[in-house]
Amino acid sequence: MSQIALHYLWWIAALLLLGGEVLLPGYFMLWIGLAAAVMGVVLLAVPGLTALAQAVIFVILAFASCFLYWKWVRPRLNRVPAGNERLNRRGEQLIGQRYTLCEPIVQGRGKAKVGDGMWLVTGPDLPLGATVEVVGIDGTTLRVKATDVA
């Protein structure tokens, strides 16, 4: 095969790797696919590279691109924006809030009205209508304490 057409093989390999990333997402094949695409560009710029030189350069590019992802891109993707630490953890968002009991707490268990729903609560025995403050959460049960409402 002529040296001019070899760069197309690298681009086809890149497309196959990127397609594999679509089927099996995880970012790994994406970065190796990008290395293959860059290798195609390198071979287009320097058409006389031997197969061994191409393989060595591709391995270096693949390791470099994966390292770039692991050390620079991945930490930024996993970062939670400030103020959103409790996003998608509704129970934790309720800590510190005050609610009214819609069922009294008897033997440590009752229910409080939260928005348009009711949540199970645990805490000291309190009568119906008492105001409680959420101090923690156990699964889907809120831990509450009595509040002094004047």
Short mmCIF file of C-alpha atoms in Angstrom, two decimals:
data_model
loop_
_atom_site.label_atom_id
_atom_site.label_comp_id
_atom_site.label_asym_id
_atom_site.label_seq_id
_atom_site.Cartn_x
_atom_site.Cartn_y
_atom_site.Cartn_z
CA MET A 1 0.00 0.00 0.00
CA SER A 2 1.34 3.43 -0.78
CA GLN A 3 2.54 5.74 1.96
CA ILE A 4 0.03 8.42 0.92
CA ALA A 5 -2.96 6.20 1.70
CA LEU A 6 -1.67 4.90 5.07
CA HIS A 7 -2.93 7.95 6.93
CA TYR A 8 -6.45 6.92 5.95
CA LEU A 9 -5.97 3.65 7.84
CA TRP A 10 -5.15 5.60 11.00
CA TRP A 11 -8.27 7.72 10.53
CA ILE A 12 -10.38 4.60 9.99
CA ALA A 13 -8.89 3.12 13.17
CA ALA A 14 -9.74 6.37 14.96
CA LEU A 15 -13.34 6.19 13.75
CA LEU A 16 -13.63 2.57 14.86
CA LEU A 17 -12.27 3.43 18.32
CA LEU A 18 -14.62 6.42 18.61
CA GLY A 19 -17.51 4.18 17.52
CA GLY A 20 -16.46 1.69 20.17
CA GLU A 21 -16.59 4.51 22.71
CA VAL A 22 -20.20 5.15 21.73
CA LEU A 23 -21.06 1.48 22.27
CA LEU A 24 -19.01 1.04 25.46
CA PRO A 25 -18.73 4.49 27.07
CA GLY A 26 -15.99 5.14 29.56
CA TYR A 27 -13.72 7.70 27.84
CA PHE A 28 -10.86 5.20 27.40
CA MET A 29 -11.29 4.42 23.69
CA LEU A 30 -12.06 8.08 22.98
CA TRP A 31 -8.53 9.13 23.91
CA ILE A 32 -6.87 6.26 22.06
CA GLY A 33 -9.04 7.11 19.05
CA LEU A 34 -7.86 10.71 19.23
CA ALA A 35 -4.26 9.42 19.32
CA ALA A 36 -4.97 7.39 16.17
CA ALA A 37 -6.43 10.47 14.46
CA VAL A 38 -3.35 12.52 15.39
CA MET A 39 -1.18 9.68 14.10
CA GLY A 40 -3.00 10.00 10.77
CA VAL A 41 -2.15 13.69 10.69
CA VAL A 42 1.49 12.95 11.60
CA LEU A 43 1.72 10.39 8.80
CA LEU A 44 0.17 12.88 6.37
CA ALA A 45 2.84 15.44 7.35
CA VAL A 46 5.71 12.90 7.39
CA PRO A 47 4.75 10.22 4.85
CA GLY A 48 8.03 8.25 4.99
CA LEU A 49 7.61 6.82 8.51
CA THR A 50 8.23 3.11 8.87
CA ALA A 51 5.66 0.81 10.47
CA LEU A 52 7.80 0.54 13.62
CA ALA A 53 8.10 4.32 13.89
CA GLN A 54 4.34 4.66 13.42
CA ALA A 55 3.68 2.09 16.14
CA VAL A 56 6.06 3.77 18.59
CA ILE A 57 4.62 7.22 17.94
CA PHE A 58 1.07 5.87 18.27
CA VAL A 59 1.87 4.22 21.61
CA ILE A 60 3.41 7.46 22.88
CA LEU A 61 0.40 9.48 21.68
CA ALA A 62 -2.05 6.98 23.22
CA PHE A 63 -0.29 7.04 26.60
CA ALA A 64 -0.01 10.84 26.48
CA SER A 65 -3.68 11.31 25.63
CA CYS A 66 -4.83 8.86 28.33
CA PHE A 67 -2.53 10.56 30.85
CA LEU A 68 -3.94 13.94 29.83
CA TYR A 69 -7.45 12.63 30.43
CA TRP A 70 -6.61 10.99 33.75
CA LYS A 71 -4.73 13.93 35.27
CA TRP A 72 -6.40 16.98 33.74
CA VAL A 73 -9.82 16.27 32.19
CA ARG A 74 -11.24 13.64 34.57
CA PRO A 75 -10.83 15.70 37.79
CA ARG A 76 -12.66 18.59 36.14
CA LEU A 77 -15.52 16.35 35.03
CA ASN A 78 -15.96 14.95 38.54
CA ARG A 79 -15.84 18.33 40.27
CA VAL A 80 -19.11 19.36 41.94
CA PRO A 81 -19.80 23.10 41.53
CA ALA A 82 -19.76 25.08 44.77
CA GLY A 83 -23.16 25.12 46.41
CA ASN A 84 -24.32 21.89 44.73
CA GLU A 85 -22.78 19.40 47.18
CA ARG A 86 -26.24 18.13 48.11
CA LEU A 87 -27.68 18.15 44.61
CA ASN A 88 -29.77 14.99 44.01
CA ARG A 89 -29.66 14.15 47.73
CA ARG A 90 -33.00 15.58 48.77
CA GLY A 91 -32.88 14.34 52.33
CA GLU A 92 -29.62 16.14 53.02
CA GLN A 93 -31.10 19.34 51.61
CA LEU A 94 -33.70 19.20 54.39
CA ILE A 95 -31.16 19.33 57.24
CA GLY A 96 -31.69 22.48 59.28
CA GLN A 97 -35.23 23.02 57.96
CA ARG A 98 -38.29 23.14 60.22
CA TYR A 99 -41.50 21.21 59.58
CA THR A 100 -44.80 20.45 61.30
CA LEU A 101 -45.70 16.96 62.45
CA CYS A 102 -48.72 15.54 60.62
CA GLU A 103 -48.57 12.41 62.80
CA PRO A 104 -47.31 12.55 66.38
CA ILE A 105 -43.97 10.99 67.22
CA VAL A 106 -44.83 7.97 69.36
CA GLN A 107 -42.11 5.61 70.58
CA GLY A 108 -39.61 7.58 68.51
CA ARG A 109 -41.43 7.41 65.14
CA GLY A 110 -43.85 9.74 63.38
CA LYS A 111 -44.39 11.74 60.18
CA ALA A 112 -43.79 15.35 59.18
CA LYS A 113 -45.29 17.33 56.31
CA VAL A 114 -42.52 18.30 53.88
CA GLY A 115 -43.80 20.27 50.92
CA ASP A 116 -46.78 18.34 49.56
CA GLY A 117 -45.62 15.00 50.96
CA MET A 118 -44.96 13.26 54.24
CA TRP A 119 -41.62 11.95 55.48
CA LEU A 120 -40.97 9.46 58.23
CA VAL A 121 -39.25 11.04 61.22
CA THR A 122 -37.48 9.76 64.30
CA GLY A 123 -36.91 11.72 67.45
CA PRO A 124 -38.33 12.42 70.91
CA ASP A 125 -42.05 11.79 71.42
CA LEU A 126 -43.96 14.91 70.38
CA PRO A 127 -47.66 15.71 69.81
CA LEU A 128 -49.43 16.26 66.50
CA GLY A 129 -48.75 19.75 65.11
CA ALA A 130 -45.42 20.20 66.91
CA THR A 131 -42.65 21.96 65.00
CA VAL A 132 -39.46 19.96 64.51
CA GLU A 133 -36.06 20.69 63.00
CA VAL A 134 -34.25 18.17 60.84
CA VAL A 135 -30.83 17.33 62.32
CA GLY A 136 -29.88 14.36 60.14
CA ILE A 137 -31.08 11.66 57.81
CA ASP A 138 -31.00 7.84 57.87
CA GLY A 139 -31.90 6.59 54.40
CA THR A 140 -35.38 8.03 53.84
CA THR A 141 -36.10 8.76 57.51
CA LEU A 142 -35.43 12.22 58.91
CA ARG A 143 -33.88 12.56 62.40
CA VAL A 144 -35.54 15.50 64.11
CA LYS A 145 -35.46 17.44 67.36
CA ALA A 146 -38.12 19.59 68.99
CA THR A 147 -37.94 23.33 68.39
CA ASP A 148 -38.89 26.04 70.79
CA VAL A 149 -41.56 27.99 68.94
CA ALA A 150 -42.88 30.92 70.92
#
